[in-house]
Amino acid sequence: MNILSPSLLSIDFNHIERNAKVLDEAGVKWFHLDVMDGTFVRNISFGPPVIKCIRKVTDSFFDVHLMINEPIRYIDAFADAGADMLTVHYEACKDLQETIDAVKAAGMKVGIAVNPETPVHWLEYYINQVDMVLIMSVNPGFGGQKFMPIALTKLQEVKALAEERNPELLIEVDGGITVDNVQDVLDAGANVVVAGSAVFKGDKKANIAAFMEKLNA
Ligand SMILES: O=C(CO)[C@@H](O)[C@H](O)COP(=O)(O)O
Ligand SMILES: [Fe+2]
């Protein structure tokens, strides 16, 4: 069973409750929350207080993508805000092991995210300790960018490693995913698909239904 995790970066925050309800009613079970600090990435988005507000309007699983330096500093704040899973960037953690352990100790699931230019061989050391690996298919920082095909090779590599070391691993892909290229990422090994613009541009319900059809085929 594959999962759709719509990126709320593209949601209309003026009507967050109504929009969250549309997603819930369309059968969405995960919300992807992109946290950006203006340092690890150029953009600034939102942090724990906003996540806490969204938590009040939905029971969805909160898949929190932390594009921030040294996320270990904020783990308790995100736990308090209602995050279910924290995904930290390999490139943003001085001590990845310590960060993974701290997320688990705070009672959340944990993921590791990898930028497009970062190789994935080192994952061998962590793959059986985490719930999810997130392969970025754009350079992190902004929604609405074009999918980078390098992600397909990386997904295949992670999938092969997961089959050997952690068959339950969630493999998420994030950036530039549309109804037209989603089959390619599923075939390459992804089982969690993030989509921002392709969900929120135009008719949300119809977009979600089109994704669901491919994800559940
Ligand atoms: O993490 C990021 C961007 O850094 C993503 O989650 C995007 O926000 C997804 O948006 P689209 O590329 O689907 O528009
Ligand atoms: Fe993201």
mmCIF file of C-alpha atoms and ligand atoms in Angstrom:
data_model
loop_
_atom_site.group_PDB
_atom_site.id
_atom_site.type_symbol
_atom_site.label_atom_id
_atom_site.label_comp_id
_atom_site.label_asym_id
_atom_site.label_seq_id
_atom_site.Cartn_x
_atom_site.Cartn_y
_atom_site.Cartn_z
ATOM 1 C CA MET A 1 0.000 0.000 0.000
ATOM 2 C CA ASN A 2 1.591 3.279 -1.134
ATOM 3 C CA ILE A 3 1.057 6.550 0.703
ATOM 4 C CA LEU A 4 0.330 10.061 -0.588
ATOM 5 C CA SER A 5 1.763 12.799 1.639
ATOM 6 C CA PRO A 6 0.601 16.194 0.316
ATOM 7 C CA SER A 7 3.048 19.022 1.052
ATOM 8 C CA LEU A 8 1.193 21.760 2.905
ATOM 9 C CA LEU A 9 3.708 24.302 1.607
ATOM 10 C CA SER A 10 1.210 24.801 -1.215
ATOM 11 C CA ILE A 11 -1.967 24.885 0.919
ATOM 12 C CA ASP A 12 -3.983 28.087 1.409
ATOM 13 C CA PHE A 13 -3.177 28.883 5.059
ATOM 14 C CA ASN A 14 -6.004 31.437 5.186
ATOM 15 C CA HIS A 15 -8.428 28.530 5.159
ATOM 16 C CA ILE A 16 -6.358 25.823 6.766
ATOM 17 C CA GLU A 17 -9.251 24.108 8.556
ATOM 18 C CA ARG A 18 -11.450 23.898 5.465
ATOM 19 C CA ASN A 19 -8.552 22.745 3.281
ATOM 20 C CA ALA A 20 -7.393 20.147 5.788
ATOM 21 C CA LYS A 21 -10.934 18.784 5.791
ATOM 22 C CA VAL A 22 -10.897 18.458 1.980
ATOM 23 C CA LEU A 23 -7.734 16.361 2.255
ATOM 24 C CA ASP A 24 -9.184 14.210 5.052
ATOM 25 C CA GLU A 25 -12.392 13.610 3.084
ATOM 26 C CA ALA A 26 -10.408 12.705 -0.041
ATOM 27 C CA GLY A 27 -8.772 9.874 1.931
ATOM 28 C CA VAL A 28 -5.413 11.499 2.628
ATOM 29 C CA LYS A 29 -3.841 9.994 5.767
ATOM 30 C CA TRP A 30 -0.508 11.845 5.857
ATOM 31 C CA PHE A 31 0.352 15.563 5.812
ATOM 32 C CA HIS A 32 3.888 16.535 4.767
ATOM 33 C CA LEU A 33 5.040 19.610 6.692
ATOM 34 C CA ASP A 34 8.103 21.394 5.278
ATOM 35 C CA VAL A 35 10.037 23.294 7.927
ATOM 36 C CA MET A 36 12.721 25.651 6.521
ATOM 37 C CA ASP A 37 15.107 27.812 8.529
ATOM 38 C CA GLY A 38 16.550 30.246 5.981
ATOM 39 C CA THR A 39 20.036 28.781 6.655
ATOM 40 C CA PHE A 40 20.103 25.116 5.664
ATOM 41 C CA VAL A 41 17.878 26.249 2.788
ATOM 42 C CA ARG A 42 17.329 29.796 1.528
ATOM 43 C CA ASN A 43 13.628 29.846 2.258
ATOM 44 C CA ILE A 44 11.803 30.271 5.585
ATOM 45 C CA SER A 45 8.474 28.492 6.078
ATOM 46 C CA PHE A 46 6.981 27.726 9.495
ATOM 47 C CA GLY A 47 7.803 25.994 12.754
ATOM 48 C CA PRO A 48 6.252 24.280 15.787
ATOM 49 C CA PRO A 49 3.574 26.925 16.612
ATOM 50 C CA VAL A 50 2.002 26.622 13.152
ATOM 51 C CA ILE A 51 2.191 22.817 13.271
ATOM 52 C CA LYS A 52 0.440 22.940 16.638
ATOM 53 C CA CYS A 53 -2.431 24.933 15.056
ATOM 54 C CA ILE A 54 -2.776 22.473 12.152
ATOM 55 C CA ARG A 55 -2.741 19.595 14.670
ATOM 56 C CA LYS A 56 -6.015 20.965 16.068
ATOM 57 C CA VAL A 57 -7.874 20.553 12.761
ATOM 58 C CA THR A 58 -6.852 17.049 11.652
ATOM 59 C CA ASP A 59 -5.918 13.611 12.966
ATOM 60 C CA SER A 60 -3.681 12.898 9.964
ATOM 61 C CA PHE A 61 -0.174 11.519 10.412
ATOM 62 C CA PHE A 62 2.255 14.470 10.534
ATOM 63 C CA ASP A 63 5.273 13.721 8.369
ATOM 64 C CA VAL A 64 7.559 16.625 9.284
ATOM 65 C CA HIS A 65 10.435 17.347 6.879
ATOM 66 C CA LEU A 66 13.039 19.390 8.740
ATOM 67 C CA MET A 67 15.169 21.491 6.406
ATOM 68 C CA ILE A 68 16.976 23.061 9.355
ATOM 69 C CA ASN A 69 20.532 22.935 10.677
ATOM 70 C CA GLU A 70 21.113 20.856 13.804
ATOM 71 C CA PRO A 71 17.477 19.736 14.194
ATOM 72 C CA ILE A 72 18.433 18.020 17.460
ATOM 73 C CA ARG A 73 17.893 21.411 19.131
ATOM 74 C CA TYR A 74 14.156 21.385 18.379
ATOM 75 C CA ILE A 75 13.067 17.764 18.759
ATOM 76 C CA ASP A 76 11.015 18.341 21.924
ATOM 77 C CA ALA A 77 9.342 21.410 20.393
ATOM 78 C CA PHE A 78 8.164 19.362 17.390
ATOM 79 C CA ALA A 79 7.031 16.498 19.630
ATOM 80 C CA ASP A 80 4.959 18.976 21.677
ATOM 81 C CA ALA A 81 3.506 20.441 18.482
ATOM 82 C CA GLY A 82 2.110 17.033 17.507
ATOM 83 C CA ALA A 83 4.625 15.687 14.964
ATOM 84 C CA ASP A 84 4.387 11.927 14.356
ATOM 85 C CA MET A 85 7.608 11.568 12.402
ATOM 86 C CA LEU A 86 10.654 13.824 12.096
ATOM 87 C CA THR A 87 12.803 13.513 9.003
ATOM 88 C CA VAL A 88 16.193 15.151 9.396
ATOM 89 C CA HIS A 89 18.697 15.897 6.653
ATOM 90 C CA TYR A 90 21.913 13.889 6.599
ATOM 91 C CA GLU A 91 23.649 17.098 5.460
ATOM 92 C CA ALA A 92 22.292 19.135 8.414
ATOM 93 C CA CYS A 93 23.308 16.967 11.395
ATOM 94 C CA LYS A 94 26.749 17.021 13.018
ATOM 95 C CA ASP A 95 25.943 13.765 14.794
ATOM 96 C CA LEU A 96 23.330 11.814 12.867
ATOM 97 C CA GLN A 97 23.361 8.876 15.293
ATOM 98 C CA GLU A 98 22.689 11.113 18.271
ATOM 99 C CA THR A 99 19.892 12.872 16.362
ATOM 100 C CA ILE A 100 18.206 9.587 15.372
ATOM 101 C CA ASP A 101 18.372 8.369 18.962
ATOM 102 C CA ALA A 102 16.930 11.642 20.285
ATOM 103 C CA VAL A 103 13.940 11.559 17.907
ATOM 104 C CA LYS A 104 13.162 7.983 18.967
ATOM 105 C CA ALA A 105 13.571 8.857 22.651
ATOM 106 C CA ALA A 106 11.015 11.636 22.169
ATOM 107 C CA GLY A 107 8.499 8.992 21.013
ATOM 108 C CA MET A 108 8.360 9.825 17.298
ATOM 109 C CA LYS A 109 9.181 7.901 14.162
ATOM 110 C CA VAL A 110 12.383 8.971 12.448
ATOM 111 C CA GLY A 111 13.471 9.502 8.866
ATOM 112 C CA ILE A 112 16.676 10.587 7.115
ATOM 113 C CA ALA A 113 16.508 12.887 4.084
ATOM 114 C CA VAL A 114 19.141 13.011 1.348
ATOM 115 C CA ASN A 115 19.765 15.882 -1.070
ATOM 116 C CA PRO A 116 20.009 15.163 -4.817
ATOM 117 C CA GLU A 117 23.813 15.504 -4.907
ATOM 118 C CA THR A 118 24.443 13.374 -1.802
ATOM 119 C CA PRO A 119 25.327 9.716 -2.443
ATOM 120 C CA VAL A 120 23.534 7.053 -0.390
ATOM 121 C CA HIS A 121 26.179 4.359 0.334
ATOM 122 C CA TRP A 122 26.573 5.553 3.988
ATOM 123 C CA LEU A 123 22.907 4.665 4.563
ATOM 124 C CA GLU A 124 24.058 1.103 5.103
ATOM 125 C CA TYR A 125 24.951 2.117 8.677
ATOM 126 C CA TYR A 126 21.577 3.614 9.532
ATOM 127 C CA ILE A 127 18.985 1.872 7.365
ATOM 128 C CA ASN A 128 17.923 -0.629 10.014
ATOM 129 C CA GLN A 129 17.594 2.094 12.657
ATOM 130 C CA VAL A 130 15.124 4.366 10.886
ATOM 131 C CA ASP A 131 11.490 4.200 9.775
ATOM 132 C CA MET A 132 11.955 6.139 6.552
ATOM 133 C CA VAL A 133 14.496 7.386 4.024
ATOM 134 C CA LEU A 134 13.523 10.481 2.041
ATOM 135 C CA ILE A 135 15.098 10.904 -1.376
ATOM 136 C CA MET A 136 14.923 14.522 -2.532
ATOM 137 C CA SER A 137 14.085 14.856 -6.221
ATOM 138 C CA VAL A 138 14.666 18.633 -6.213
ATOM 139 C CA ASN A 139 17.129 20.812 -4.330
ATOM 140 C CA PRO A 140 15.316 21.528 -1.073
ATOM 141 C CA GLY A 141 13.927 24.972 -0.328
ATOM 142 C CA PHE A 142 11.024 25.589 -2.654
ATOM 143 C CA GLY A 143 7.897 23.918 -3.955
ATOM 144 C CA GLY A 144 7.050 23.885 -7.660
ATOM 145 C CA GLN A 145 10.452 22.788 -9.019
ATOM 146 C CA LYS A 146 11.169 20.273 -11.760
ATOM 147 C CA PHE A 147 11.753 16.594 -10.897
ATOM 148 C CA MET A 148 15.426 15.515 -11.097
ATOM 149 C CA PRO A 149 15.751 11.999 -12.634
ATOM 150 C CA ILE A 150 18.893 11.270 -10.522
ATOM 151 C CA ALA A 151 16.362 10.442 -7.787
ATOM 152 C CA LEU A 152 15.291 7.302 -9.685
ATOM 153 C CA THR A 153 18.752 5.720 -9.412
ATOM 154 C CA LYS A 154 18.939 6.628 -5.730
ATOM 155 C CA LEU A 155 15.483 5.131 -5.064
ATOM 156 C CA GLN A 156 16.620 1.890 -6.700
ATOM 157 C CA GLU A 157 19.761 1.815 -4.544
ATOM 158 C CA VAL A 158 17.800 2.436 -1.334
ATOM 159 C CA LYS A 159 15.188 -0.150 -2.289
ATOM 160 C CA ALA A 160 17.894 -2.796 -2.860
ATOM 161 C CA LEU A 161 19.514 -2.008 0.496
ATOM 162 C CA ALA A 162 16.134 -2.014 2.263
ATOM 163 C CA GLU A 163 15.244 -5.439 0.848
ATOM 164 C CA GLU A 164 18.392 -6.792 2.464
ATOM 165 C CA ARG A 165 18.447 -4.851 5.727
ATOM 166 C CA ASN A 166 15.010 -3.372 6.505
ATOM 167 C CA PRO A 167 12.091 -4.637 4.379
ATOM 168 C CA GLU A 168 9.610 -2.512 6.387
ATOM 169 C CA LEU A 169 11.422 0.713 5.452
ATOM 170 C CA LEU A 170 9.302 3.566 4.120
ATOM 171 C CA ILE A 171 10.951 5.115 1.066
ATOM 172 C CA GLU A 172 9.700 8.628 0.411
ATOM 173 C CA VAL A 173 10.358 10.804 -2.610
ATOM 174 C CA ASP A 174 9.872 14.562 -2.551
ATOM 175 C CA GLY A 175 9.955 17.259 -5.207
ATOM 176 C CA GLY A 176 8.396 17.760 -8.615
ATOM 177 C CA ILE A 177 6.151 14.689 -8.434
ATOM 178 C CA THR A 178 3.102 14.801 -10.710
ATOM 179 C CA VAL A 179 0.433 12.343 -11.815
ATOM 180 C CA ASP A 180 2.513 11.897 -14.983
ATOM 181 C CA ASN A 181 5.798 10.851 -13.331
ATOM 182 C CA VAL A 182 4.510 9.167 -10.149
ATOM 183 C CA GLN A 183 4.570 5.714 -11.781
ATOM 184 C CA ASP A 184 8.315 6.095 -12.450
ATOM 185 C CA VAL A 185 9.095 6.747 -8.775
ATOM 186 C CA LEU A 186 6.863 3.870 -7.647
ATOM 187 C CA ASP A 187 8.608 1.535 -10.101
ATOM 188 C CA ALA A 188 12.001 2.715 -8.769
ATOM 189 C CA GLY A 189 11.059 1.782 -5.181
ATOM 190 C CA ALA A 190 9.225 4.699 -3.557
ATOM 191 C CA ASN A 191 6.253 3.822 -1.342
ATOM 192 C CA VAL A 192 5.563 7.304 0.073
ATOM 193 C CA VAL A 193 5.003 10.114 -2.421
ATOM 194 C CA VAL A 194 5.106 13.823 -1.524
ATOM 195 C CA ALA A 195 3.285 16.208 -3.834
ATOM 196 C CA GLY A 196 2.686 19.916 -3.276
ATOM 197 C CA SER A 197 1.849 21.884 -6.395
ATOM 198 C CA ALA A 198 0.430 18.855 -8.211
ATOM 199 C CA VAL A 199 -2.124 18.421 -5.394
ATOM 200 C CA PHE A 200 -3.034 22.030 -4.624
ATOM 201 C CA LYS A 201 -3.017 23.623 -8.096
ATOM 202 C CA GLY A 202 -6.544 23.463 -9.509
ATOM 203 C CA ASP A 203 -9.082 20.915 -8.305
ATOM 204 C CA LYS A 204 -7.593 19.362 -5.137
ATOM 205 C CA LYS A 205 -10.132 16.538 -4.966
ATOM 206 C CA ALA A 206 -9.604 15.511 -8.589
ATOM 207 C CA ASN A 207 -5.798 15.740 -8.219
ATOM 208 C CA ILE A 208 -5.833 13.558 -5.105
ATOM 209 C CA ALA A 209 -8.137 11.022 -6.780
ATOM 210 C CA ALA A 210 -5.770 10.824 -9.774
ATOM 211 C CA PHE A 211 -2.782 10.230 -7.468
ATOM 212 C CA MET A 212 -4.682 7.651 -5.393
ATOM 213 C CA GLU A 213 -5.591 5.694 -8.507
ATOM 214 C CA LYS A 214 -1.908 5.320 -9.416
ATOM 215 C CA LEU A 215 -0.774 4.707 -5.837
ATOM 216 C CA ASN A 216 -3.345 1.991 -5.218
ATOM 217 C CA ALA A 217 -3.141 0.268 -8.633
HETATM 218 O O1 LIG B 1 10.639 19.696 0.626
HETATM 219 C C1 LIG B 1 10.172 20.243 -0.346
HETATM 220 C C2 LIG B 1 10.873 21.365 -1.008
HETATM 221 O O2 LIG B 1 12.046 21.623 -0.360
HETATM 222 C C3 LIG B 1 8.913 19.696 -0.875
HETATM 223 O O3 LIG B 1 8.152 19.004 0.073
HETATM 224 C C4 LIG B 1 8.095 20.542 -1.783
HETATM 225 O O4 LIG B 1 7.352 21.473 -1.083
HETATM 226 C C5 LIG B 1 7.180 19.697 -2.638
HETATM 227 O O5 LIG B 1 6.533 20.526 -3.500
HETATM 228 P P1 LIG B 1 6.333 20.166 -5.062
HETATM 229 O O6 LIG B 1 7.696 20.024 -5.658
HETATM 230 O O7 LIG B 1 5.537 18.901 -5.094
HETATM 231 O O8 LIG B 1 5.585 21.354 -5.562
HETATM 232 FE FE FE B 2 9.434 18.232 1.742
#
